Short mmCIF file of C-alpha atoms in Angstrom, two decimals:
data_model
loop_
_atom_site.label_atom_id
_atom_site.label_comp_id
_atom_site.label_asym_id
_atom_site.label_seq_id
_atom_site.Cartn_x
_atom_site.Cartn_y
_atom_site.Cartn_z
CA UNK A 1 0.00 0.00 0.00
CA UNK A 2 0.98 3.30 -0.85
CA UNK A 3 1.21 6.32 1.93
CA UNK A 4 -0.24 9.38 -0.21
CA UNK A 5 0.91 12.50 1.91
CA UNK A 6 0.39 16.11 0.61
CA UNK A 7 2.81 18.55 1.02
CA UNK A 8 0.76 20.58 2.89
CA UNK A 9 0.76 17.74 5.78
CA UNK A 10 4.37 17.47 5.39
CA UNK A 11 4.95 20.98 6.50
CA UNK A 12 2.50 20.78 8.81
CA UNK A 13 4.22 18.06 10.47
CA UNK A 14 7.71 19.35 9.91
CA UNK A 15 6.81 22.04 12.27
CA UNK A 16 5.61 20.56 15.18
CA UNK A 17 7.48 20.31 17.59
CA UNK A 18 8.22 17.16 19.81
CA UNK A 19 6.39 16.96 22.60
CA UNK A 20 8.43 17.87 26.34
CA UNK A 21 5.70 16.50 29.05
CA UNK A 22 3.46 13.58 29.21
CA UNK A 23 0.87 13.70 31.83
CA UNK A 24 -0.05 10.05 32.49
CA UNK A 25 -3.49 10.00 34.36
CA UNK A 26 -2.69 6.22 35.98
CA UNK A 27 -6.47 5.92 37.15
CA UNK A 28 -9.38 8.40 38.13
CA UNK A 29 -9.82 6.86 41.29
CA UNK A 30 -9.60 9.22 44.21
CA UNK A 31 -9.78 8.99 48.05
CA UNK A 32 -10.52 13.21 47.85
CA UNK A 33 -12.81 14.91 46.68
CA UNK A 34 -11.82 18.13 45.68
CA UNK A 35 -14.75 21.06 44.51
CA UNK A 36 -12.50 21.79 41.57
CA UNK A 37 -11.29 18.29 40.38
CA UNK A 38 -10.09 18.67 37.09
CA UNK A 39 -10.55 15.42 36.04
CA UNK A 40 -13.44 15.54 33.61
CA UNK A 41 -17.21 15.23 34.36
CA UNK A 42 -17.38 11.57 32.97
CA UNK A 43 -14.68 9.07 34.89
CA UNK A 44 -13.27 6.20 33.46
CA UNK A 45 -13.62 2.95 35.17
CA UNK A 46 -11.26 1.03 37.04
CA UNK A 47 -11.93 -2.11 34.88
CA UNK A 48 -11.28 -0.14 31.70
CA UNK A 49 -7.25 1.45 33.05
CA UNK A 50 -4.32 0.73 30.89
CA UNK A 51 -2.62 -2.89 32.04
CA UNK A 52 1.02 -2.36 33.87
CA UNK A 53 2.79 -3.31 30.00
CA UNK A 54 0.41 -1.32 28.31
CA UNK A 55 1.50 1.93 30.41
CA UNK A 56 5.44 0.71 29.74
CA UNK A 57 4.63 0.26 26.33
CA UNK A 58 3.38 3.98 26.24
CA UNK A 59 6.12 5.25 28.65
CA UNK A 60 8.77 3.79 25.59
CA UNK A 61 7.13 5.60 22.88
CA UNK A 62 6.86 8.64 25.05
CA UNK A 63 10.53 8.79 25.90
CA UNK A 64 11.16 8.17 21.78
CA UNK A 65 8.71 10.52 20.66
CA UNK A 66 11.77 13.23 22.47
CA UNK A 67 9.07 13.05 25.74
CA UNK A 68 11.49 14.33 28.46
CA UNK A 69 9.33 14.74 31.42
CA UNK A 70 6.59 12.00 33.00
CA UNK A 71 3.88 12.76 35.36
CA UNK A 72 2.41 10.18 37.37
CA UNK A 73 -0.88 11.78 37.78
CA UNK A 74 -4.45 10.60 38.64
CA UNK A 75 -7.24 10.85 40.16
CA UNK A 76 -4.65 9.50 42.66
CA UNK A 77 -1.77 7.70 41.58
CA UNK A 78 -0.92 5.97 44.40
CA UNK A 79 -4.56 4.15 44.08
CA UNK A 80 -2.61 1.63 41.47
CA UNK A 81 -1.14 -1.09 42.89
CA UNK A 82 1.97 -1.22 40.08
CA UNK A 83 2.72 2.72 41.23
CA UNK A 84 6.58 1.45 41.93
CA UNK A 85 6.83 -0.59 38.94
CA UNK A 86 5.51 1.96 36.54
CA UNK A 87 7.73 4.43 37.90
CA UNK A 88 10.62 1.93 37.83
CA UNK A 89 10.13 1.69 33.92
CA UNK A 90 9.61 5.52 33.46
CA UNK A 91 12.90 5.80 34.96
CA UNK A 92 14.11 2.95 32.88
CA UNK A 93 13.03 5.08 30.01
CA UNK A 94 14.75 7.84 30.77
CA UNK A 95 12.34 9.71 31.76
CA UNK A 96 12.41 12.64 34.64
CA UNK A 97 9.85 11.25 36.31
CA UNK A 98 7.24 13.06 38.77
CA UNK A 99 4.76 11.71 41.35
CA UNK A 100 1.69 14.03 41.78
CA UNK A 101 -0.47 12.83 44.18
CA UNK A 102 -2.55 14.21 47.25
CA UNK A 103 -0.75 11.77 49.64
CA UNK A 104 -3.43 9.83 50.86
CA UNK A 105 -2.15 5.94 50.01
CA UNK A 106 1.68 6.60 50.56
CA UNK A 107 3.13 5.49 53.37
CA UNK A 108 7.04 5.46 54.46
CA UNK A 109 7.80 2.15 53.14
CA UNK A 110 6.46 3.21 49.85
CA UNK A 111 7.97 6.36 49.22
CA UNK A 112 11.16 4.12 50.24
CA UNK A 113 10.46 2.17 47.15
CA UNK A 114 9.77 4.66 44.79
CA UNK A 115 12.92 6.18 45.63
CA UNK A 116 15.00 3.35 44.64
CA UNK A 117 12.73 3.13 42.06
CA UNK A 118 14.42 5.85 40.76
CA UNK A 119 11.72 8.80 41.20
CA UNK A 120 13.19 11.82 40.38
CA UNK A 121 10.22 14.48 42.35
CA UNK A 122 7.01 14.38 44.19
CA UNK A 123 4.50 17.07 43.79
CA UNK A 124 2.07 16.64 46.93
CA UNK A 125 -1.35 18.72 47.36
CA UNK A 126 -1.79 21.13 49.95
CA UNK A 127 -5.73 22.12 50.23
CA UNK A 128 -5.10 24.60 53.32
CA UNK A 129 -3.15 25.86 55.71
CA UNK A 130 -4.93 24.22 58.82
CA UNK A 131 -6.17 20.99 58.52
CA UNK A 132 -9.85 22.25 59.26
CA UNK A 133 -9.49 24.10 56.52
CA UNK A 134 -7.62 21.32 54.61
CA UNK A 135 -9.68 18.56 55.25
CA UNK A 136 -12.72 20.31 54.46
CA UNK A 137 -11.62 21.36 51.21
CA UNK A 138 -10.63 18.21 50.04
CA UNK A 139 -13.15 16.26 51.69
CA UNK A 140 -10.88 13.77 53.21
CA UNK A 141 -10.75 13.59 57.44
CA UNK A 142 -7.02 13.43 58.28
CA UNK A 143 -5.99 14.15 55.14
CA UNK A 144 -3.78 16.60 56.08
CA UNK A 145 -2.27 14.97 59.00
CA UNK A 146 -1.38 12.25 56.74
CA UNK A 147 0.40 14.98 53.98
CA UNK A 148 2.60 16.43 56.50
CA UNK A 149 3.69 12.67 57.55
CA UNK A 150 3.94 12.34 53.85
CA UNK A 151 6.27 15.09 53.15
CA UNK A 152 8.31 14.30 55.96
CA UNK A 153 8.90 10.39 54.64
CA UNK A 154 9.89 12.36 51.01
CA UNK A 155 12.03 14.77 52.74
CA UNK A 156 13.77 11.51 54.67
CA UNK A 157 14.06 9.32 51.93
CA UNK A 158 16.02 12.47 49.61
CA UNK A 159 13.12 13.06 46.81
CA UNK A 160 12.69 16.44 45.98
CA UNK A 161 9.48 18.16 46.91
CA UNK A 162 7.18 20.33 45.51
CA UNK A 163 3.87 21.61 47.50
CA UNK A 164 1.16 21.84 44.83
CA UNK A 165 -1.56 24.84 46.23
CA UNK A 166 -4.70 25.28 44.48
CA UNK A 167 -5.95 28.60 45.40
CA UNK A 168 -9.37 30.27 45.20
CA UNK A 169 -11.83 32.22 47.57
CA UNK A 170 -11.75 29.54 50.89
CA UNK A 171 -8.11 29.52 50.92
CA UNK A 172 -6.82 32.03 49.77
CA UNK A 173 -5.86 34.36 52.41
CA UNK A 174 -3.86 31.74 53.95
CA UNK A 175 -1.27 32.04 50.77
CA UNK A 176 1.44 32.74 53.52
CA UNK A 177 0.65 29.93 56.03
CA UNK A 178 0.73 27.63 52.96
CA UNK A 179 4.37 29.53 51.73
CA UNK A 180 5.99 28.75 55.46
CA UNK A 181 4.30 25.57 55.70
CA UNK A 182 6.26 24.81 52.63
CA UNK A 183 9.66 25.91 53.29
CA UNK A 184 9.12 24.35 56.60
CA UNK A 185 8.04 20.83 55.01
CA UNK A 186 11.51 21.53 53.27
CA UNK A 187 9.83 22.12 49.12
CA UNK A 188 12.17 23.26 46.84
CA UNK A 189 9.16 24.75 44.94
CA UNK A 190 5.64 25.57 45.52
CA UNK A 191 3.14 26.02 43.15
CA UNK A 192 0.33 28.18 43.70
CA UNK A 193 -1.97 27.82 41.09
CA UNK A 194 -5.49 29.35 41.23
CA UNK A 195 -8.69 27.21 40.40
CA UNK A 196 -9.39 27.30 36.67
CA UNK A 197 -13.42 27.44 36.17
CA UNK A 198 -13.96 24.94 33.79
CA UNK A 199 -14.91 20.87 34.80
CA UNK A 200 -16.03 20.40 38.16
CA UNK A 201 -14.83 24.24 39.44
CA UNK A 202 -18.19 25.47 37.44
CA UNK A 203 -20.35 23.59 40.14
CA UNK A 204 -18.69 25.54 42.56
CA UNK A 205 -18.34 29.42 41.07
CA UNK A 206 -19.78 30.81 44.44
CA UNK A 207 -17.88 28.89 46.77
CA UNK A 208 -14.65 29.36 45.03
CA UNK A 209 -14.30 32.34 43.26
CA UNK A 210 -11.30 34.96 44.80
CA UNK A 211 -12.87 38.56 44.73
CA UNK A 212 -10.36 41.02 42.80
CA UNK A 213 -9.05 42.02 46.16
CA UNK A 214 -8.35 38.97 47.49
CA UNK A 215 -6.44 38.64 43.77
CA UNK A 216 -4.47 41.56 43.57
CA UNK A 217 -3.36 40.85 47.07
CA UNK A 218 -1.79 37.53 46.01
CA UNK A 219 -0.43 38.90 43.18
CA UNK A 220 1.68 41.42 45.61
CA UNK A 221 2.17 38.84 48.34
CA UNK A 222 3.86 36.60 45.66
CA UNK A 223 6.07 39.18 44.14
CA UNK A 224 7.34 40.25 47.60
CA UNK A 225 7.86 36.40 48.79
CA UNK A 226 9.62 35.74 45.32
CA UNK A 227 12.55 38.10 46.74
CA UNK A 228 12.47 37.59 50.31
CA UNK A 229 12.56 33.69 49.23
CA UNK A 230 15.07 33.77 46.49
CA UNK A 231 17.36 30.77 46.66
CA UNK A 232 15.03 29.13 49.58
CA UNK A 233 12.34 28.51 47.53
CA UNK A 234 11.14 29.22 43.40
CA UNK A 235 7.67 29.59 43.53
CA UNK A 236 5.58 28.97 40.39
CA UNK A 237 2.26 30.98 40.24
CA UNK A 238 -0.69 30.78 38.09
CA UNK A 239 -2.46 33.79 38.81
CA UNK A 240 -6.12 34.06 38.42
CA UNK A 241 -7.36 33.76 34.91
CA UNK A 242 -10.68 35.64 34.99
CA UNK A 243 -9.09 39.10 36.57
CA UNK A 244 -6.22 39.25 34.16
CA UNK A 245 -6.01 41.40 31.00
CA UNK A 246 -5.00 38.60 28.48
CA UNK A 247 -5.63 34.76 28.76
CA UNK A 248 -3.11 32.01 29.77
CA UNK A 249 -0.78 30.50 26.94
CA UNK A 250 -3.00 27.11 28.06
CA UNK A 251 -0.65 24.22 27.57
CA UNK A 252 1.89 26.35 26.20
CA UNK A 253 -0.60 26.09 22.24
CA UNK A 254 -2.64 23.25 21.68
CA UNK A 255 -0.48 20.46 20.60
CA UNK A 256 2.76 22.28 21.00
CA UNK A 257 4.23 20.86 24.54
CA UNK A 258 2.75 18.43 26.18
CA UNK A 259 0.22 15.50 26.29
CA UNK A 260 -2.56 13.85 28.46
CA UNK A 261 -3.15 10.12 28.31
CA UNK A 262 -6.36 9.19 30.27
CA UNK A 263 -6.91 5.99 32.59
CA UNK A 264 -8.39 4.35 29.61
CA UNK A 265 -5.37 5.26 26.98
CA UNK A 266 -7.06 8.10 25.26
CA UNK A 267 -4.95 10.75 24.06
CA UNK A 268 -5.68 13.90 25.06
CA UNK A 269 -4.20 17.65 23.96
CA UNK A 270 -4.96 18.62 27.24
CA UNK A 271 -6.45 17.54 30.28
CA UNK A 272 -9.87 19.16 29.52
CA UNK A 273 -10.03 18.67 26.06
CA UNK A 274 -13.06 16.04 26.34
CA UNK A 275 -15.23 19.11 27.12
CA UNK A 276 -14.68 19.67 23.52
CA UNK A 277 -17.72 17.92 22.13
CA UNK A 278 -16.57 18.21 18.09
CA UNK A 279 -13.05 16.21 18.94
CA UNK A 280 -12.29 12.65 18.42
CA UNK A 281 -9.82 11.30 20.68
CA UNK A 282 -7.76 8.84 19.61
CA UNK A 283 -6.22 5.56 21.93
CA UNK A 284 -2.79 4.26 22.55
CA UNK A 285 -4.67 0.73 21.94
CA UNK A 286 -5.22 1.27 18.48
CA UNK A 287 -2.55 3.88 17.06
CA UNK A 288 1.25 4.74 17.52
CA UNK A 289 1.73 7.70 20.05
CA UNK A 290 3.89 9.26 17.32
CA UNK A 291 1.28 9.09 15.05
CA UNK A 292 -1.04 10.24 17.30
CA UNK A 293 0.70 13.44 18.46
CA UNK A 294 1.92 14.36 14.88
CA UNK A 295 -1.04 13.08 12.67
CA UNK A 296 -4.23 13.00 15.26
CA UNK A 297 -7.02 14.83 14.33
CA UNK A 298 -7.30 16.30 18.19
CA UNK A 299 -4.15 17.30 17.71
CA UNK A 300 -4.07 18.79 14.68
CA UNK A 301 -7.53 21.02 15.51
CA UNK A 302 -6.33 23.99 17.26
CA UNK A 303 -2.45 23.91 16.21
CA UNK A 304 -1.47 26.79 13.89
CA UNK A 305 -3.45 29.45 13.43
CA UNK A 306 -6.30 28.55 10.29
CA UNK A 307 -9.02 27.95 13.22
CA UNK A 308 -8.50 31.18 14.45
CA UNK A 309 -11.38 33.95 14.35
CA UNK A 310 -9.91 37.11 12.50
CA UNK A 311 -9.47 38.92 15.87
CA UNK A 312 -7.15 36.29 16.50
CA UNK A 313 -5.64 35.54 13.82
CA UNK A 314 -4.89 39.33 12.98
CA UNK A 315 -3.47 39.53 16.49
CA UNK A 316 0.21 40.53 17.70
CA UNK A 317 -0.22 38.21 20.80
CA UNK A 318 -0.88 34.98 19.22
CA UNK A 319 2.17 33.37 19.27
CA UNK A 320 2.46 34.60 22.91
CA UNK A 321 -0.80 32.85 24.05
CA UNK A 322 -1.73 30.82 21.05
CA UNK A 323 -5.64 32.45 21.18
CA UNK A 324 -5.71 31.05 25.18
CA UNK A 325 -7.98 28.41 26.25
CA UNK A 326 -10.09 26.22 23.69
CA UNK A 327 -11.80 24.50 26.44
CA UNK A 328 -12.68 27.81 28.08
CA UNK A 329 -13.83 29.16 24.89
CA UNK A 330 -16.21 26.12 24.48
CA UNK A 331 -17.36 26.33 28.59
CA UNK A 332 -18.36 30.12 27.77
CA UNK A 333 -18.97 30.71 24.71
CA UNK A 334 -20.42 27.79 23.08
CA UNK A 335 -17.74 27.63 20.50
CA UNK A 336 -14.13 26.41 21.32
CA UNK A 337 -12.46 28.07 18.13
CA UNK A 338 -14.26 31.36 20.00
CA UNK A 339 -11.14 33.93 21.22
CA UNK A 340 -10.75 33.05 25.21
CA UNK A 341 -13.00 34.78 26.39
CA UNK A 342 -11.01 36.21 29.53
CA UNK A 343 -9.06 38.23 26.73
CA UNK A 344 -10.14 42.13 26.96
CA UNK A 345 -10.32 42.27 23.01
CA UNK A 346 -13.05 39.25 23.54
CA UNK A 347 -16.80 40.02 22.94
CA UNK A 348 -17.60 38.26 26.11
CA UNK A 349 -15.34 39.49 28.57
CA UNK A 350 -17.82 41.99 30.22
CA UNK A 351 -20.29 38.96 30.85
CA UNK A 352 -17.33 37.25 32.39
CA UNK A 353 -16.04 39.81 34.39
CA UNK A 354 -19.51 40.71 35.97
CA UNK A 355 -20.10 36.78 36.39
CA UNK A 356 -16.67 36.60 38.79
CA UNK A 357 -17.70 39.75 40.29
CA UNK A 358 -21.27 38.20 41.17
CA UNK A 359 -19.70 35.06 42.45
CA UNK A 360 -16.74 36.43 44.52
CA UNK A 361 -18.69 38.42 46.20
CA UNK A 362 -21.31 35.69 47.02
CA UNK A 363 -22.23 34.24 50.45
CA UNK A 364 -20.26 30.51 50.08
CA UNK A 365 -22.48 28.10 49.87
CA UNK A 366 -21.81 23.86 50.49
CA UNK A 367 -18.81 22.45 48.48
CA UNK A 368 -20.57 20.10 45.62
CA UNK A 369 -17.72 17.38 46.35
CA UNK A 370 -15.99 15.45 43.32
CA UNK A 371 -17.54 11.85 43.49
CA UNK A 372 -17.38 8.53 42.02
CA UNK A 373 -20.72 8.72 43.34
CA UNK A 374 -23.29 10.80 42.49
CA UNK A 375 -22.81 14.58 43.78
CA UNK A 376 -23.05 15.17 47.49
CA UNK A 377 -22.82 18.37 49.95
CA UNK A 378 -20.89 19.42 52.77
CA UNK A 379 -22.02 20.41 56.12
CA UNK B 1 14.28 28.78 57.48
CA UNK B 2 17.11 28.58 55.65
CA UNK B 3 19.02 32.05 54.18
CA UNK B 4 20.07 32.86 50.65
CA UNK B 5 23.78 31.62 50.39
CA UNK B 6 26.79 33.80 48.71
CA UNK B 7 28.61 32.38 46.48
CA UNK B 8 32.29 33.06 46.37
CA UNK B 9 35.34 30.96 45.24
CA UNK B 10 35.68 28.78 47.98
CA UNK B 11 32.07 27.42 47.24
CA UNK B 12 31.65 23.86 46.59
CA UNK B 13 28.50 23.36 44.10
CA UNK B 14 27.05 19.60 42.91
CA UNK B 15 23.25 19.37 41.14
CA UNK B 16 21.09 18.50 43.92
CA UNK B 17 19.05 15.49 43.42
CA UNK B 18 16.41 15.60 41.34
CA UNK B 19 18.03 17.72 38.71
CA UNK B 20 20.21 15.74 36.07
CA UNK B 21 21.83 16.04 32.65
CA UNK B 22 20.77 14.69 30.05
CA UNK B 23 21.47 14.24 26.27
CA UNK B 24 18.17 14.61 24.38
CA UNK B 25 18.87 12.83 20.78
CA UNK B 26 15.81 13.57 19.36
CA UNK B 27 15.99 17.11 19.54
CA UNK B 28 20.41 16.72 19.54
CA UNK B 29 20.94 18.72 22.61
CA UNK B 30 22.10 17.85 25.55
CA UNK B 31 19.43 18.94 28.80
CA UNK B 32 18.72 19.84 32.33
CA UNK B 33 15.96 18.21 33.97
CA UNK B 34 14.59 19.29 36.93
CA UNK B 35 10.86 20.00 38.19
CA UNK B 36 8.63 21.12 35.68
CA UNK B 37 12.21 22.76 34.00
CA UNK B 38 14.22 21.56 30.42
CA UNK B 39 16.49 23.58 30.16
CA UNK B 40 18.78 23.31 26.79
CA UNK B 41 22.17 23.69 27.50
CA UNK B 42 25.05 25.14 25.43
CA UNK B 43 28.41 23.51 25.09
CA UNK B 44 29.98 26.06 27.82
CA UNK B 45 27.05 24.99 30.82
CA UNK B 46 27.14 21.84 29.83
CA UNK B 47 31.00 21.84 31.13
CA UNK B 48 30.66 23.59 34.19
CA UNK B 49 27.64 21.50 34.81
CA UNK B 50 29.91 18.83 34.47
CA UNK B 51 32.69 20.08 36.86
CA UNK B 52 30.08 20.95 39.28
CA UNK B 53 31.18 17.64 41.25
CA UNK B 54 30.87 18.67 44.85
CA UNK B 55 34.65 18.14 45.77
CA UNK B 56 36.24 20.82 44.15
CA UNK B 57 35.78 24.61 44.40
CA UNK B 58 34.45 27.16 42.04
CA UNK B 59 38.47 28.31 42.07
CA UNK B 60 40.10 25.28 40.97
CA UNK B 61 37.54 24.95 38.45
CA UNK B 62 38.53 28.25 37.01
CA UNK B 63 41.74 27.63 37.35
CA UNK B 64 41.57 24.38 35.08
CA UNK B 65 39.45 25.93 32.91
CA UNK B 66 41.91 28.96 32.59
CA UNK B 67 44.70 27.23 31.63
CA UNK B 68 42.55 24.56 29.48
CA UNK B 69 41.05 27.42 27.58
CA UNK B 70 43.75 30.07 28.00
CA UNK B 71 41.48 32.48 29.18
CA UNK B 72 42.21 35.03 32.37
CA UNK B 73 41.19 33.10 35.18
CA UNK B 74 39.31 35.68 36.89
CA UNK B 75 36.92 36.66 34.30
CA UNK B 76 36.30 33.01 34.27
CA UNK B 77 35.65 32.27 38.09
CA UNK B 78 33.25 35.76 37.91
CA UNK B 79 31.19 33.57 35.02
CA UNK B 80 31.02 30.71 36.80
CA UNK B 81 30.21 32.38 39.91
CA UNK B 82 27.05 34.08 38.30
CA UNK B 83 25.74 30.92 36.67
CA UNK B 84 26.13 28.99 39.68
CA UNK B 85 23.96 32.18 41.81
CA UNK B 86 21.31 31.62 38.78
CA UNK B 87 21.30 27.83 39.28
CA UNK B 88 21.36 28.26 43.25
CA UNK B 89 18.37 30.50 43.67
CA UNK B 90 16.47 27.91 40.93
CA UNK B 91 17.02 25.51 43.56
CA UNK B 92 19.17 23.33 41.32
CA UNK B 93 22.19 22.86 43.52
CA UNK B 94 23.60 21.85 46.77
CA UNK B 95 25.98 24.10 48.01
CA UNK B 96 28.74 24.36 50.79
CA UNK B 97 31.88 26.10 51.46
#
């Protein structure tokens, strides 16, 4: 059979670049039950997760695709019983490989074993300062108790740490206690991400959305702490997407950086990008990853700049945030070839910005909690 | 908590763990990995990466590098000095002195 390739998909292909991160998403079972879970609305069942070879299998064509970095992510990773192994072959690979996880199914003798393992960092969830605060947020009693044993076993066993803080109305005010908490813990990094409102985070717009003050307080608070903390800590920070002027460079463009394999083996631009109801996902069980990344049609639908609108597409910024989020575009607008619209030059961005100034300013009400289960409330 | 260091030429540097070279053939370069952080290396950090071994000091490193690149040894210990500051507040070495 002959391969019939137009030139056009030639230079399309000649330009993409390799991709630098996969984010494996080892199962979307979880002992939390974070408001803003970003796994998507519909989770994949354990009896449908990728077999231990069938993750090795992907982990090889990652790390030959020119993959450099591996995240163990979940759901919870730790809720597969092959955690070491996997991370074993990542390693084997040659992959810089990453453990996110929220803690809760690690225990001393564990992280001992992913260390030799050869685990190169652990990224471990921090919900609050307090562990009222904590635990309530995540939905987990004694989840915190059992992070702070957790970093403590990482810290003893030599693995680099990172504290992973999602941010947003409930928590945010304790930005500082969650910095010193850090540093104490001994992290080499924090990141202190605010919630993104797309996923689960829409259930939960009232009880989670930072007013502007509360914002542009964090925003000073982190550029002071940045110098005060220089060489003790690097602190990453997403600020908050829906009070800034332009919208994130999500993923770094669609297709450009990084990928997302789901529990199942679908291949995903981007965590969220199931939201996207006119994409068709392709699996590791029935295609190359290569092929997938460089040929996919997922992949191929927001890359470049032909799906653009004119206003982006006519823009100066949009190789600096690549027309922002598609999946935001399609929670808002309908339409997720729509300009973000958090962008100021977006049609939509005065609906937006009166809907987050509506909901910060709202009375919290009850988290709705992630769930395997059907939704439940706090309280 | 734990202050910024100063680096001088009595400093001892090494990569702490979790941040290692790499070579990265499909994109021929040669890499540092650490958290969430590639970064692409030229020939010149990819040697004092390399030196960075945790015995000797930033001086004798200049010094060897002075006389293997006959190049004034000071202007050479001031460059290494600054990338190992950069490195150090990235949180990509160990230190002592």
């Amino acid at each position: 059979m002959t391969e019939h390739v137009s030139p056009r998909d030639v230079d399309r292909a000649a330009r993409v670049p390799a991709p630098i991160a996969l984010l494996a998403e080892l199962t979307h079972r979880c002992p939390l039950a974070c408001p803003y879970c970003s796994n998507p609305l519909e989770l994949e069942a354990t009896r449908s997760e990728l077999t231990t070879e069938q993750w090795i299998s992907v982990f090889n064509q990652a790390a030959a695709l020119g993959v450099l970095h591996l995240h163990l992510s979940g759901g919870e990773p730790a809720s597969r019983r092959d955690l070491v192994e996997l991370t074993a072959a990542g390693a084997a690979a040659g992959l810089y490989t990453n453990l996110i996880t929220s803690g809760v199914g690690l225990n001393e003798r564990r992280i001992a074993e992913l260390s030799d393992a050869g685990l190169d960092h652990l990224q471990l969830s921090l919900q609050g300062a307090t562990p009222e605060l904590a635990d309530r947020v995540g939905g987990y009693k004694g989840g915190y108790e059992r992070k702070i044993a957790v970093a403590q076993w990482t810290h003893a066993a030599g693995i680099p740490l990172t504290v992973n803080a999602v941010c947003h109305k409930q928590n945010m005010d304790q930005m500082a206690d969650m910095l010193d908490l850090a540093v104490r813990l001994g992290a080499r990094r924090i990141e202190i991400a605010t919630v993104q409102f797309h996923g689960w985070a829409e259930k939960n717009r009232k009880a989670l959305m930072p007013t502007r003050e509360q914002v542009l307080r964090a925003n000073a608070f982190v550029n002071e702490a940045r110098k005060r903390l220089e060489g003790v800590i690097v602190i990453d920070y997403v600020p908050a997407d829906h009070h800034s002027s332009y919208p994130k460079a999500c993923m770094g463009g669609w297709g450009r950086t990084g990928l997302n394999i789901t529990p199942s083996g679908r291949v995903l631009p981007c965590h969220a990008a199931e939201s996207i109801p006119s994409l068709q996902f392709d699996s590791v069980m029935d295609r190359p990853l290569a092929d997938i990344w460089y040929h996919g049609a997922a992949f191929n639908a927001y890359r470049g700049d032909h799906w653009m609108p004119d206003l982006c597409r006519t823009c100066e910024r949009k190789e600096i945030d690549f027309g922002g989020c598609r999946c935001q575009a399609m929670a808002i607008a309908g339409d997720a070839s729509a300009t973000d619209p958090v962008c100021i030059r977006s049609p939509l961005r005065q609906t937006l910005v009166e809907q987050a100034e509506i909901d910060s300013r709202a009375e919290p009400p009850p988290f709705v909690y992630r769930s395997m289960r059907p939704a439940r409330e706090d309280g | 908590m734990s202050e910024t260091p100063v680096i001088t030429g009595a400093t001892i540097a090494k990569l702490a763990r979790g941040v290692r070279l790499r070579e990265d053939p499909v994109r021929g370069q040669t890499v540092l990995l650490a958290p969430e952080r590639a970064l692409a290396l030229d020939d010149i950090a990819v040697a004092v990466v390399k030196a960075l071994d945790g015995e000797r000091t930033l001086d004798a490193i200049a010094e060897e590098f002075a006389r293997q690149f006959d190049a004034p040894k000071d202007q050479i210990l001031g460059d290494i000095i600054s990338f190992v500051e950069e490195f150090s507040n990235r949180r990509m070495l160990e230190l002592r002195s």
